[in-house]
PDB file of C-alpha atoms in Angstrom:
ATOM      1  CA  GLY A   1      50.881 -18.926 -69.132  1.00  0.00           C
ATOM      2  CA  SER A   2      54.319 -17.487 -68.439  1.00  0.00           C
ATOM      3  CA  LEU A   3      55.942 -20.814 -69.190  1.00  0.00           C
ATOM      4  CA  GLY A   4      55.697 -20.230 -72.945  1.00  0.00           C
ATOM      5  CA  ALA A   5      59.290 -19.027 -73.180  1.00  0.00           C
ATOM      6  CA  LEU A   6      60.650 -22.096 -71.437  1.00  0.00           C
ATOM      7  CA  HIS A   7      58.923 -24.611 -73.687  1.00  0.00           C
ATOM      8  CA  THR A   8      60.814 -24.213 -76.931  1.00  0.00           C
ATOM      9  CA  PRO A   9      64.531 -23.695 -76.371  1.00  0.00           C
ATOM     10  CA  SER A  10      66.623 -25.048 -79.229  1.00  0.00           C
ATOM     11  CA  ARG A  11      68.155 -28.417 -78.413  1.00  0.00           C
ATOM     12  CA  GLU A  12      71.767 -27.213 -78.216  1.00  0.00           C
ATOM     13  CA  ASP A  13      70.962 -24.565 -75.628  1.00  0.00           C
ATOM     14  CA  SER A  14      69.529 -27.012 -73.170  1.00  0.00           C
ATOM     15  CA  VAL A  15      72.412 -29.438 -73.661  1.00  0.00           C
ATOM     16  CA  SER A  16      75.167 -26.871 -73.103  1.00  0.00           C
ATOM     17  CA  ALA A  17      73.360 -25.400 -70.111  1.00  0.00           C
ATOM     18  CA  ALA A  18      73.122 -28.834 -68.549  1.00  0.00           C
ATOM     19  CA  ALA A  19      76.793 -29.499 -69.237  1.00  0.00           C
ATOM     20  CA  ALA A  20      77.781 -26.206 -67.625  1.00  0.00           C
ATOM     21  CA  VAL A  21      75.845 -27.074 -64.479  1.00  0.00           C
ATOM     22  CA  VAL A  22      77.570 -30.428 -64.190  1.00  0.00           C
ATOM     23  CA  GLN A  23      80.989 -28.837 -64.557  1.00  0.00           C
ATOM     24  CA  VAL A  24      80.308 -26.294 -61.866  1.00  0.00           C
ATOM     25  CA  GLN A  25      79.100 -28.939 -59.446  1.00  0.00           C
ATOM     26  CA  GLN A  26      82.096 -31.122 -60.130  1.00  0.00           C
ATOM     27  CA  ARG A  27      84.479 -28.276 -59.574  1.00  0.00           C
ATOM     28  CA  ARG A  28      82.766 -27.255 -56.378  1.00  0.00           C
ATOM     29  CA  HIS A  29      82.867 -30.832 -55.204  1.00  0.00           C
ATOM     30  CA  GLN A  30      86.595 -31.162 -55.761  1.00  0.00           C
ATOM     31  CA  GLN A  31      87.340 -27.891 -54.069  1.00  0.00           C
ATOM     32  CA  GLY A  32      85.193 -28.871 -51.130  1.00  0.00           C
ATOM     33  CA  LYS A  33      87.121 -32.047 -50.573  1.00  0.00           C
ATOM     34  CA  VAL A  34      90.483 -30.347 -50.700  1.00  0.00           C
ATOM     35  CA  THR A  35      89.579 -27.523 -48.350  1.00  0.00           C
ATOM     36  CA  VAL A  36      88.150 -29.800 -45.725  1.00  0.00           C
ATOM     37  CA  LYS A  37      91.085 -32.159 -45.881  1.00  0.00           C
ATOM     38  CA  TYR A  38      93.589 -29.450 -45.279  1.00  0.00           C
ATOM     39  CA  ASP A  39      91.767 -26.680 -43.522  1.00  0.00           C
ATOM     40  CA  ARG A  40      90.307 -28.468 -40.531  1.00  0.00           C
ATOM     41  CA  LYS A  41      93.630 -29.347 -39.036  1.00  0.00           C
ATOM     42  CA  GLU A  42      95.230 -26.065 -39.997  1.00  0.00           C
ATOM     43  CA  LEU A  43      92.232 -24.079 -38.779  1.00  0.00           C
ATOM     44  CA  ARG A  44      92.276 -25.959 -35.519  1.00  0.00           C
ATOM     45  CA  LYS A  45      95.962 -25.109 -35.081  1.00  0.00           C
ATOM     46  CA  ARG A  46      95.282 -21.571 -36.080  1.00  0.00           C
ATOM     47  CA  LEU A  47      92.460 -21.154 -33.571  1.00  0.00           C
ATOM     48  CA  VAL A  48      94.535 -22.575 -30.765  1.00  0.00           C
ATOM     49  CA  LEU A  49      97.347 -20.246 -31.743  1.00  0.00           C
ATOM     50  CA  GLU A  50      95.091 -17.200 -31.911  1.00  0.00           C
ATOM     51  CA  GLU A  51      93.597 -17.942 -28.503  1.00  0.00           C
ATOM     52  CA  TRP A  52      97.117 -18.250 -27.172  1.00  0.00           C
ATOM     53  CA  ILE A  53      98.116 -14.942 -28.768  1.00  0.00           C
ATOM     54  CA  VAL A  54      95.147 -13.126 -27.270  1.00  0.00           C
ATOM     55  CA  GLU A  55      95.936 -14.575 -23.879  1.00  0.00           C
ATOM     56  CA  GLN A  56      99.595 -13.584 -24.165  1.00  0.00           C
ATOM     57  CA  LEU A  57      98.778 -10.074 -25.336  1.00  0.00           C
ATOM     58  CA  GLY A  58      96.437  -9.752 -22.399  1.00  0.00           C
ATOM     59  CA  GLN A  59      99.325 -10.531 -20.097  1.00  0.00           C
ATOM     60  CA  LEU A  60     101.785  -8.329 -21.969  1.00  0.00           C
ATOM     61  CA  TYR A  61      99.475  -5.364 -21.963  1.00  0.00           C
ATOM     62  CA  GLY A  62      98.089  -6.243 -18.580  1.00  0.00           C
ATOM     63  CA  CYS A  63      94.460  -5.743 -19.511  1.00  0.00           C
ATOM     64  CA  GLU A  64      91.299  -7.494 -20.562  1.00  0.00           C
ATOM     65  CA  GLU A  65      90.668  -8.317 -24.191  1.00  0.00           C
ATOM     66  CA  GLU A  66      88.132  -5.498 -24.515  1.00  0.00           C
ATOM     67  CA  GLU A  67      90.626  -2.852 -23.397  1.00  0.00           C
ATOM     68  CA  MET A  68      93.441  -4.183 -25.475  1.00  0.00           C
ATOM     69  CA  PRO A  69      95.097  -1.659 -27.762  1.00  0.00           C
ATOM     70  CA  ASP A  70      94.542  -2.243 -31.430  1.00  0.00           C
ATOM     71  CA  VAL A  71      97.180  -4.886 -31.987  1.00  0.00           C
ATOM     72  CA  GLU A  72      96.777  -6.965 -35.080  1.00  0.00           C
ATOM     73  CA  ILE A  73      99.017  -9.945 -35.507  1.00  0.00           C
ATOM     74  CA  ASP A  74      98.483 -11.313 -38.979  1.00  0.00           C
ATOM     75  CA  ILE A  75      99.732 -14.873 -38.987  1.00  0.00           C
ATOM     76  CA  ASP A  76      99.559 -15.203 -42.766  1.00  0.00           C
ATOM     77  CA  ASP A  77     101.599 -12.063 -43.016  1.00  0.00           C
ATOM     78  CA  LEU A  78     104.194 -13.540 -40.672  1.00  0.00           C
ATOM     79  CA  LEU A  79     104.256 -16.777 -42.636  1.00  0.00           C
ATOM     80  CA  ASP A  80     104.943 -14.679 -45.702  1.00  0.00           C
ATOM     81  CA  ALA A  81     108.105 -13.236 -44.224  1.00  0.00           C
ATOM     82  CA  ALA A  82     111.359 -14.464 -45.675  1.00  0.00           C
ATOM     83  CA  ASN A  83     112.849 -15.682 -42.415  1.00  0.00           C
ATOM     84  CA  GLU A  84     112.649 -15.689 -38.632  1.00  0.00           C
ATOM     85  CA  GLU A  85     114.421 -12.349 -38.264  1.00  0.00           C
ATOM     86  CA  GLU A  86     111.925 -10.650 -40.508  1.00  0.00           C
ATOM     87  CA  ARG A  87     109.067 -12.234 -38.600  1.00  0.00           C
ATOM     88  CA  ALA A  88     110.550 -11.076 -35.330  1.00  0.00           C
ATOM     89  CA  LEU A  89     110.900  -7.547 -36.698  1.00  0.00           C
ATOM     90  CA  LYS A  90     107.297  -7.480 -37.844  1.00  0.00           C
ATOM     91  CA  LEU A  91     106.213  -8.584 -34.391  1.00  0.00           C
ATOM     92  CA  GLN A  92     108.389  -6.020 -32.652  1.00  0.00           C
ATOM     93  CA  GLU A  93     106.855  -3.286 -34.771  1.00  0.00           C
ATOM     94  CA  THR A  94     103.389  -4.552 -33.942  1.00  0.00           C
ATOM     95  CA  LEU A  95     104.137  -4.606 -30.230  1.00  0.00           C
ATOM     96  CA  VAL A  96     106.000  -1.335 -30.153  1.00  0.00           C
ATOM     97  CA  ASP A  97     103.601   0.233 -27.597  1.00  0.00           C
ATOM     98  CA  CYS A  98     103.932  -2.632 -25.189  1.00  0.00           C
ATOM     99  CA  TYR A  99     105.770  -1.633 -22.037  1.00  0.00           C
ATOM    100  CA  LYS A 100     106.579  -5.181 -20.949  1.00  0.00           C
ATOM    101  CA  PRO A 101     109.386  -7.125 -22.617  1.00  0.00           C
ATOM    102  CA  THR A 102     108.063  -8.985 -25.633  1.00  0.00           C
ATOM    103  CA  GLU A 103     111.079 -11.138 -26.536  1.00  0.00           C
ATOM    104  CA  GLU A 104     109.747 -14.278 -24.901  1.00  0.00           C
ATOM    105  CA  PHE A 105     106.359 -13.913 -26.543  1.00  0.00           C
ATOM    106  CA  ILE A 106     107.942 -13.323 -29.931  1.00  0.00           C
ATOM    107  CA  LYS A 107     110.284 -16.282 -29.580  1.00  0.00           C
ATOM    108  CA  GLU A 108     107.460 -18.578 -28.536  1.00  0.00           C
ATOM    109  CA  LEU A 109     105.165 -17.344 -31.301  1.00  0.00           C
ATOM    110  CA  LEU A 110     107.827 -17.890 -33.943  1.00  0.00           C
ATOM    111  CA  THR A 111     108.349 -21.401 -32.642  1.00  0.00           C
ATOM    112  CA  ARG A 112     104.635 -22.073 -32.788  1.00  0.00           C
ATOM    113  CA  ILE A 113     104.109 -20.854 -36.328  1.00  0.00           C
ATOM    114  CA  ARG A 114     107.103 -22.723 -37.677  1.00  0.00           C
ATOM    115  CA  GLY A 115     105.827 -25.282 -40.129  1.00  0.00           C
ATOM    116  CA  MET A 116     102.370 -23.750 -40.347  1.00  0.00           C
ATOM    117  CA  ARG A 117     100.873 -23.042 -43.710  1.00  0.00           C
ATOM    118  CA  LYS A 118      99.094 -19.966 -44.863  1.00  0.00           C
ATOM    119  CA  LEU A 119      95.349 -20.290 -44.952  1.00  0.00           C
ATOM    120  CA  SER A 120      94.452 -17.371 -47.123  1.00  0.00           C
ATOM    121  CA  PRO A 121      95.703 -16.697 -50.610  1.00  0.00           C
ATOM    122  CA  PRO A 122      98.003 -13.664 -50.683  1.00  0.00           C
ATOM    123  CA  GLN A 123      95.830 -10.586 -50.714  1.00  0.00           C
ATOM    124  CA  LYS A 124      96.707  -7.263 -52.105  1.00  0.00           C
ATOM    125  CA  LYS A 125      96.202  -4.812 -49.277  1.00  0.00           C
ATOM    126  CA  SER A 126      93.418  -2.579 -50.495  1.00  0.00           C
ATOM    127  CA  ILE A 127      93.523   0.822 -48.900  1.00  0.00           C
TER     128      ILE A 127
END
């Protein structure tokens, strides 16, 4: 039988393996609780915001979502910025190809993200 190897582990091995499993489960459990507590509300806000952004960009660029130029507004990146001016600058750079005035959109977006928290840990941009 192929079970031979499993029958005679030394006692310590099986104890430490069991302990390790418990630790992992505990840790996962704690993490799970924290993420749910904080992410649901933030994610909800974030989704609403992103839908709003897409809708606004559609109006600014005057086209359907599929035809939209490659505009990426990274909310975490904006939340990282030191202050409102820097956020506004980032947005202006992002929207540089837009032929309609973007001030209103930028102002509104900055108002909406005020007080939001970042959802993702800071990532090193890998190129």
